[in-house]
CSV table of C-alpha atoms and ligand atoms in Angstrom, one decimal:
chain,number,residue,atom,x,y,z
V,16,MET,CA,14.2,38.8,-90.5
V,17,ASN,CA,11.9,37.2,-88.1
V,18,THR,CA,8.4,38.3,-89.2
V,19,ASP,CA,7.1,37.6,-85.7
V,20,THR,CA,8.4,40.9,-84.6
V,21,ALA,CA,5.7,42.6,-86.6
V,22,GLN,CA,2.9,40.7,-84.8
V,23,PRO,CA,0.8,42.7,-82.3
V,24,ILE,CA,0.3,41.2,-78.9
V,25,LEU,CA,-3.2,39.9,-79.7
V,26,GLY,CA,-3.8,37.1,-82.1
V,27,ALA,CA,-5.0,33.5,-82.2
V,28,GLY,CA,-2.7,32.1,-84.8
V,29,ILE,CA,-0.9,28.8,-84.3
V,30,SER,CA,2.0,29.4,-86.8
V,31,GLU,CA,2.8,32.8,-85.3
V,32,GLY,CA,4.5,33.2,-81.9
V,33,ARG,CA,6.8,30.2,-82.1
V,34,LEU,CA,10.1,32.0,-82.1
V,35,LEU,CA,11.1,33.7,-78.9
V,36,LYS,CA,13.8,36.1,-80.1
V,37,PRO,CA,13.9,39.0,-80.8
V,38,ILE,CA,11.6,39.8,-77.9
V,39,ARG,CA,9.0,42.5,-78.7
V,40,TYR,CA,7.6,42.9,-75.2
V,41,PRO,CA,10.6,43.0,-72.8
V,42,TRP,CA,8.3,43.6,-69.8
V,43,ALA,CA,6.7,40.2,-70.3
V,44,TYR,CA,10.0,38.4,-70.5
V,45,GLU,CA,11.4,40.3,-67.4
V,46,LEU,CA,8.3,39.3,-65.4
V,47,TYR,CA,8.8,35.7,-66.5
V,48,GLU,CA,12.4,35.7,-65.3
V,49,GLN,CA,11.3,37.3,-62.0
V,50,ALA,CA,8.5,34.8,-61.6
V,51,VAL,CA,10.9,31.9,-62.1
V,52,ALA,CA,13.3,33.4,-59.5
V,53,ASN,CA,10.3,33.6,-57.0
V,54,THR,CA,9.5,29.9,-57.2
V,55,TRP,CA,8.5,28.5,-53.8
V,56,PHE,CA,6.8,25.4,-52.3
V,57,PRO,CA,4.0,25.6,-49.7
V,58,HIS,CA,5.1,22.8,-47.5
V,59,GLU,CA,8.4,24.6,-46.8
V,60,VAL,CA,6.3,26.7,-44.4
V,61,GLN,CA,5.8,25.1,-41.0
V,62,LEU,CA,2.1,25.8,-40.8
V,63,GLY,CA,1.6,23.3,-37.9
V,64,GLU,CA,3.4,25.8,-35.6
V,65,ASP,CA,0.4,28.1,-35.9
V,66,LEU,CA,-2.1,25.5,-34.4
V,67,ALA,CA,-1.7,26.8,-30.9
V,68,ASP,CA,-2.5,30.3,-32.0
V,69,PHE,CA,-5.6,29.1,-34.0
V,70,ALA,CA,-6.8,27.2,-30.9
V,71,ARG,CA,-6.9,30.3,-28.8
V,72,MET,CA,-8.5,32.6,-31.4
V,73,THR,CA,-12.1,33.8,-31.0
V,74,ASP,CA,-14.9,32.3,-33.0
V,75,GLU,CA,-15.1,35.4,-35.2
V,76,GLU,CA,-11.3,35.2,-35.9
V,77,LYS,CA,-11.6,31.5,-36.9
V,78,HIS,CA,-14.6,32.4,-39.0
V,79,ALA,CA,-12.5,35.0,-40.8
V,80,VAL,CA,-9.7,32.6,-41.6
V,81,THR,CA,-12.3,30.0,-42.8
V,82,PHE,CA,-14.2,32.5,-44.8
V,83,LEU,CA,-11.0,33.6,-46.6
V,84,MET,CA,-10.1,30.0,-47.5
V,85,SER,CA,-13.7,29.5,-48.7
V,86,TYR,CA,-13.1,32.4,-51.1
V,87,PHE,CA,-9.5,31.9,-52.1
V,88,ASN,CA,-9.5,28.1,-52.8
V,89,PRO,CA,-12.0,28.1,-55.7
V,90,ASN,CA,-11.0,31.5,-57.0
V,91,GLU,CA,-7.3,30.6,-57.5
V,92,LEU,CA,-8.6,27.9,-59.9
V,93,LEU,CA,-11.1,30.4,-61.4
V,94,VAL,CA,-8.1,32.6,-62.3
V,95,ASN,CA,-6.5,29.7,-64.1
V,96,LYS,CA,-9.7,29.2,-66.1
V,97,ALA,CA,-9.7,32.9,-67.0
V,98,LEU,CA,-6.1,32.6,-68.2
V,99,ALA,CA,-6.6,29.3,-70.1
V,100,PHE,CA,-9.8,30.2,-71.8
V,101,GLY,CA,-9.7,34.0,-71.9
V,102,VAL,CA,-6.1,35.1,-72.2
V,103,TYR,CA,-3.6,32.5,-73.5
V,104,PRO,CA,-5.5,31.6,-76.7
V,105,TYR,CA,-5.8,35.3,-77.8
V,106,VAL,CA,-2.2,36.3,-77.2
V,107,ASN,CA,0.5,35.7,-79.8
V,108,ALA,CA,3.7,37.0,-78.2
V,109,PRO,CA,5.7,33.9,-77.0
V,110,GLU,CA,7.2,35.9,-74.1
V,111,ALA,CA,3.7,36.5,-72.9
V,112,HIS,CA,3.0,32.8,-73.2
V,113,LEU,CA,6.1,32.0,-71.1
V,114,TYR,CA,4.8,34.2,-68.4
V,115,LEU,CA,1.2,32.9,-68.5
V,116,ALA,CA,2.5,29.3,-68.3
V,117,LYS,CA,4.5,30.2,-65.1
V,118,GLN,CA,1.5,32.2,-63.7
V,119,MET,CA,-0.8,29.2,-64.2
V,120,TRP,CA,1.6,27.0,-62.2
V,121,GLU,CA,1.7,29.6,-59.5
V,122,GLU,CA,-2.1,29.7,-59.3
V,123,ALA,CA,-2.0,25.9,-59.0
V,124,ASN,CA,0.6,26.3,-56.3
V,125,HIS,CA,-1.6,28.8,-54.4
V,126,CYS,CA,-4.5,26.4,-54.6
V,127,VAL,CA,-2.3,23.7,-53.0
V,128,ALA,CA,-1.1,26.2,-50.4
V,129,PHE,CA,-4.6,27.0,-49.3
V,130,GLU,CA,-5.5,23.3,-49.3
V,131,TYR,CA,-2.5,22.9,-46.9
V,132,VAL,CA,-4.2,25.5,-44.6
V,133,LEU,CA,-7.5,23.5,-44.7
V,134,GLU,CA,-5.7,20.2,-43.9
V,135,THR,CA,-3.6,21.8,-41.1
V,136,PHE,CA,-6.1,23.9,-39.2
V,137,PRO,CA,-9.2,22.3,-37.8
V,138,ILE,CA,-11.5,23.7,-40.5
V,139,ASP,CA,-14.4,21.7,-41.9
V,140,ARG,CA,-13.4,21.4,-45.6
V,141,GLY,CA,-16.9,20.5,-46.7
V,142,ALA,CA,-18.4,23.6,-45.0
V,143,ALA,CA,-15.6,25.8,-46.3
V,144,TYR,CA,-16.1,24.6,-49.8
V,145,ALA,CA,-19.9,25.0,-49.6
V,146,ALA,CA,-19.6,28.6,-48.5
V,147,HIS,CA,-18.5,29.9,-51.9
V,148,VAL,CA,-21.9,28.8,-53.2
V,149,GLU,CA,-24.1,29.2,-50.2
V,150,THR,CA,-22.9,32.7,-49.0
V,151,PRO,CA,-24.7,35.1,-51.3
V,152,SER,CA,-22.0,37.9,-51.0
V,153,MET,CA,-19.3,35.4,-52.0
V,154,ALA,CA,-21.3,33.7,-54.7
V,155,ALA,CA,-22.0,37.2,-56.2
V,156,LYS,CA,-18.3,37.9,-56.6
V,157,GLU,CA,-17.8,34.6,-58.5
V,158,ALA,CA,-20.9,35.3,-60.6
V,159,PHE,CA,-19.5,38.7,-61.6
V,160,GLU,CA,-16.3,37.0,-62.8
V,161,VAL,CA,-18.0,34.0,-64.6
V,162,ARG,CA,-20.2,36.4,-66.5
V,163,TYR,CA,-17.2,37.8,-68.3
V,164,LEU,CA,-15.4,34.5,-68.7
V,165,THR,CA,-18.5,32.7,-70.1
V,166,ARG,CA,-18.5,35.0,-73.1
V,167,MET,CA,-15.2,33.5,-74.1
V,168,THR,CA,-16.0,29.8,-73.4
V,169,GLU,CA,-19.5,29.4,-74.7
V,170,ARG,CA,-18.7,30.7,-78.2
V,171,THR,CA,-15.5,31.3,-80.1
V,172,LEU,CA,-14.3,34.8,-79.7
V,173,ASP,CA,-13.0,36.5,-82.8
V,174,ILE,CA,-10.1,38.5,-81.6
V,175,THR,CA,-9.8,40.4,-84.9
V,176,THR,CA,-13.1,42.2,-84.3
V,177,LEU,CA,-13.7,45.2,-82.1
V,178,GLU,CA,-16.2,43.3,-80.0
V,179,GLY,CA,-13.8,40.4,-79.6
V,180,LYS,CA,-11.1,42.8,-78.4
V,181,ARG,CA,-13.6,44.5,-76.0
V,182,ASP,CA,-14.5,41.1,-74.5
V,183,PHE,CA,-10.8,40.3,-74.1
V,184,VAL,CA,-10.2,43.5,-72.2
V,185,ARG,CA,-13.4,43.1,-70.1
V,186,ASN,CA,-12.3,39.6,-69.0
V,187,LEU,CA,-8.8,40.9,-68.3
V,188,VAL,CA,-10.1,43.7,-66.1
V,189,ALA,CA,-12.5,41.3,-64.3
V,190,TYR,CA,-10.0,38.6,-63.4
V,191,ASN,CA,-6.8,40.6,-63.2
V,192,VAL,CA,-7.5,44.2,-62.1
V,193,ILE,CA,-10.6,43.3,-59.9
V,194,LEU,CA,-10.2,39.7,-58.7
V,195,GLU,CA,-6.4,39.6,-58.3
V,196,GLY,CA,-5.8,43.4,-57.9
V,197,ILE,CA,-8.6,44.4,-55.5
V,198,TRP,CA,-10.4,41.4,-54.0
V,199,PHE,CA,-7.3,39.2,-53.4
V,200,TYR,CA,-5.4,42.1,-51.9
V,201,SER,CA,-8.3,42.9,-49.5
V,202,GLY,CA,-8.1,39.2,-48.4
V,203,PHE,CA,-4.3,39.3,-48.0
V,204,MET,CA,-4.6,42.3,-45.8
V,205,VAL,CA,-7.0,40.5,-43.5
V,206,ALA,CA,-4.9,37.4,-43.5
V,207,LEU,CA,-1.7,39.3,-42.7
V,208,SER,CA,-3.5,41.3,-39.9
V,209,PHE,CA,-3.2,38.3,-37.7
V,210,ARG,CA,0.6,38.4,-37.8
V,211,GLN,CA,0.4,42.1,-37.0
V,212,ARG,CA,-1.0,40.9,-33.6
V,213,ASN,CA,1.6,38.1,-33.3
V,214,LEU,CA,-0.8,35.4,-34.4
V,215,LEU,CA,-0.5,32.9,-37.3
V,216,ARG,CA,3.0,33.9,-38.2
V,217,ASN,CA,3.6,30.9,-40.5
V,218,PHE,CA,0.3,31.4,-42.2
V,219,GLY,CA,1.5,35.0,-42.7
V,220,SER,CA,4.7,33.7,-44.4
V,221,LEU,CA,2.6,31.6,-46.8
V,222,ILE,CA,0.5,34.7,-47.6
V,223,ASP,CA,3.7,36.7,-48.2
V,224,TRP,CA,4.8,34.2,-50.9
V,225,VAL,CA,1.3,34.4,-52.5
V,226,VAL,CA,1.3,38.2,-52.4
V,227,ARG,CA,4.7,38.2,-54.1
V,228,ASP,CA,3.4,36.1,-57.0
V,229,GLU,CA,0.1,38.1,-57.2
V,230,SER,CA,2.0,41.4,-57.4
V,231,LEU,CA,3.7,40.1,-60.6
V,232,HIS,CA,0.3,38.8,-61.9
V,233,LEU,CA,-1.1,42.2,-61.5
V,234,LYS,CA,1.8,43.9,-63.1
V,235,PHE,CA,1.6,41.6,-66.1
V,236,GLY,CA,-2.2,42.1,-66.4
V,237,ILE,CA,-2.1,45.8,-66.3
V,238,ASN,CA,0.8,45.9,-68.8
V,239,LEU,CA,-1.2,43.7,-71.0
V,240,VAL,CA,-4.4,45.9,-70.8
V,241,LEU,CA,-2.3,49.0,-71.5
V,242,THR,CA,-0.5,47.3,-74.5
V,243,VAL,CA,-3.8,46.1,-76.0
V,244,LEU,CA,-5.3,49.6,-75.7
V,245,GLU,CA,-2.2,51.2,-77.2
V,246,GLU,CA,-2.1,48.8,-80.1
V,247,ASN,CA,-5.9,49.1,-80.7
V,248,PRO,CA,-6.8,52.7,-80.5
V,249,GLU,CA,-10.3,51.9,-81.7
V,250,LEU,CA,-10.9,50.5,-78.2
V,251,GLN,CA,-10.2,53.9,-76.7
V,252,THR,CA,-13.8,55.4,-76.7
V,253,GLY,CA,-15.5,57.3,-73.9
V,254,ASP,CA,-18.2,54.6,-73.6
V,255,PHE,CA,-15.8,51.7,-73.2
V,256,ALA,CA,-13.7,53.7,-70.7
V,257,ASP,CA,-16.9,54.4,-68.7
V,258,GLU,CA,-17.8,50.7,-68.8
V,259,ILE,CA,-14.4,49.6,-67.5
V,260,ARG,CA,-14.5,52.3,-64.8
V,261,GLN,CA,-18.0,51.2,-63.7
V,262,MET,CA,-16.9,47.6,-63.5
V,263,ILE,CA,-14.3,48.6,-60.9
V,264,LEU,CA,-16.8,50.6,-58.9
V,265,ASP,CA,-19.4,47.8,-59.0
V,266,ALA,CA,-16.6,45.4,-57.8
V,267,VAL,CA,-16.0,47.6,-54.8
V,268,GLY,CA,-19.7,47.4,-53.9
V,269,LEU,CA,-19.6,43.5,-54.1
V,270,GLU,CA,-16.5,43.5,-51.9
V,271,GLU,CA,-18.1,45.7,-49.3
V,272,ARG,CA,-21.0,43.3,-48.9
V,273,TYR,CA,-18.6,40.4,-48.7
V,274,ASN,CA,-16.5,42.0,-46.1
V,275,HIS,CA,-19.6,42.5,-43.8
V,276,ASP,CA,-20.0,38.7,-43.9
V,277,LEU,CA,-16.3,38.1,-43.4
V,278,LEU,CA,-16.3,40.2,-40.2
V,279,PRO,CA,-19.9,40.6,-39.0
V,280,HIS,CA,-18.9,42.1,-35.7
V,281,GLY,CA,-15.2,43.0,-36.1
V,282,ILE,CA,-12.1,41.6,-34.4
V,283,LEU,CA,-9.3,43.4,-32.5
V,284,GLY,CA,-8.0,46.2,-34.7
V,285,LEU,CA,-10.1,45.3,-37.7
V,286,ASN,CA,-13.7,45.6,-38.9
V,287,ALA,CA,-15.5,45.7,-42.2
V,288,ASP,CA,-15.3,49.5,-42.4
V,289,TYR,CA,-11.5,49.4,-42.1
V,290,ILE,CA,-11.2,46.7,-44.7
V,291,ASN,CA,-13.6,48.6,-47.0
V,292,THR,CA,-11.5,51.7,-46.8
V,293,TYR,CA,-8.5,49.7,-47.8
V,294,VAL,CA,-10.7,48.3,-50.7
V,295,ARG,CA,-11.5,51.8,-51.9
V,296,TYR,CA,-7.8,52.8,-51.6
V,297,LEU,CA,-6.9,49.7,-53.7
V,298,ALA,CA,-9.6,50.6,-56.3
V,299,ASP,CA,-8.2,54.1,-56.6
V,300,ARG,CA,-4.7,52.7,-57.3
V,301,ARG,CA,-6.1,50.3,-59.9
V,302,LEU,CA,-8.1,53.2,-61.6
V,303,GLU,CA,-5.0,55.3,-61.7
V,304,GLU,CA,-2.9,52.5,-63.2
V,305,LEU,CA,-5.4,52.2,-66.0
V,306,GLY,CA,-5.3,56.0,-66.6
V,307,PHE,CA,-8.4,57.1,-64.7
V,308,PRO,CA,-8.5,59.6,-61.9
V,309,ALA,CA,-9.0,58.2,-58.4
V,310,HIS,CA,-12.6,58.0,-57.4
V,311,TYR,CA,-12.7,57.6,-53.6
V,312,GLY,CA,-9.8,59.8,-52.5
V,313,VAL,CA,-9.2,57.8,-49.3
V,314,SER,CA,-5.8,57.2,-47.7
V,315,ASN,CA,-4.5,53.7,-47.0
V,316,PRO,CA,-5.7,52.7,-43.5
V,317,ALA,CA,-3.3,49.7,-43.6
V,318,LYS,CA,0.1,51.3,-44.3
V,319,TRP,CA,1.7,48.4,-42.5
V,320,MET,CA,0.8,46.2,-45.5
V,321,ALA,CA,3.6,47.7,-47.5
V,322,ALA,CA,6.1,47.6,-44.6
V,323,ALA,CA,5.1,44.1,-43.5
V,324,ASN,CA,6.2,42.7,-46.8
V,325,ASP,CA,9.7,43.9,-46.7
V,326,THR,CA,11.0,41.2,-49.0
V,327,LEU,CA,8.4,42.0,-51.6
V,328,GLU,CA,9.7,44.4,-54.1
V,329,LEU,CA,6.6,44.3,-56.2
V,330,VAL,CA,4.2,45.2,-53.4
V,331,ASN,CA,6.1,48.5,-53.6
V,332,PHE,CA,5.0,48.7,-57.3
V,333,PHE,CA,1.6,49.7,-55.9
V,334,GLU,CA,2.4,51.2,-52.7
V,335,ALA,CA,5.7,52.9,-53.5
V,336,THR,CA,4.9,56.2,-51.8
V,337,ASN,CA,3.7,54.6,-48.6
V,338,THR,CA,6.6,52.2,-48.5
V,339,SER,CA,9.3,54.8,-48.9
V,340,TYR,CA,7.4,56.8,-46.2
V,341,GLU,CA,7.5,53.8,-43.9
V,342,VAL,CA,11.2,53.2,-44.6
V,343,ASN,CA,12.0,56.8,-44.0
V,344,ALA,CA,9.9,56.8,-40.8
V,345,ARG,CA,11.8,53.8,-39.5
V,346,THR,CA,15.2,55.1,-40.2
V,347,SER,CA,14.7,58.6,-39.0
G,406,FE2,FE1,-3.1,33.2,-57.0
G,407,FE2,FE1,-2.8,35.5,-59.5
């Protein structure tokens, strides 16, 4: 019998986790197969066709696109650091390693996709790059992430200890649930709002592909958090639950500040309050997926997000109710 089947998902061994079958965590292998089927290449999208739209956009609209790129470009790479230093080394299941390897390629692909935006649109790359350090609300979001990741890079984490497992979960919540599952989605909504107004349609297609990948990343991360909690009941204390919940609420506050800098005055159909209601809606969904009650109790102001991504099965993972509502609404 393959003794690997007795291995829990966490572990830092080198001799373990080298035989794929039998698969202990089928959700991880299914996500790997789905991710491979989703493979795409940024330059297949004809971004140059959006240049005329970009030229006639207002200064605040151009600022919003630039601001999003300033945030997304470095943070796609930050996610890869979180995976490489904070997740992959502490997971033993080979099916999880397969998925993480594909996810890391996807984050690299997203980085290249957003570089394609910078090289196509008349955006000053130097200024866009500088913003992630020079804009306090953007720098604060990165500092939040780096705080959790640094614990795993500046010293060796012992994944067999309670504190090691807590640090693993904290980092996973920080980069996956918060960065990918709340902050990125808030940015995707703003990016796709231009297409809602018949602007930047090809940019919208690029974002569609990224959203499709990110939906899988989120599903993998949440499954991983829940599996680690289930296999390590000693982590399930009231204090640790409170800490994780508070991380998510703090992250909403950081995003609200950032969104005021993203849209200082508001553009047609969209202002910071609208985005922040969506952020609170997202935070409630993430809280519920982790087993907490919703905190904000707001309804989704951007129901079109689910309907706009009609090819994206996994967007429906998070917005199933709204999507089926939209589909019913359209067909009735
Ligand atoms: Fe990404
Ligand atoms: Fe991601």
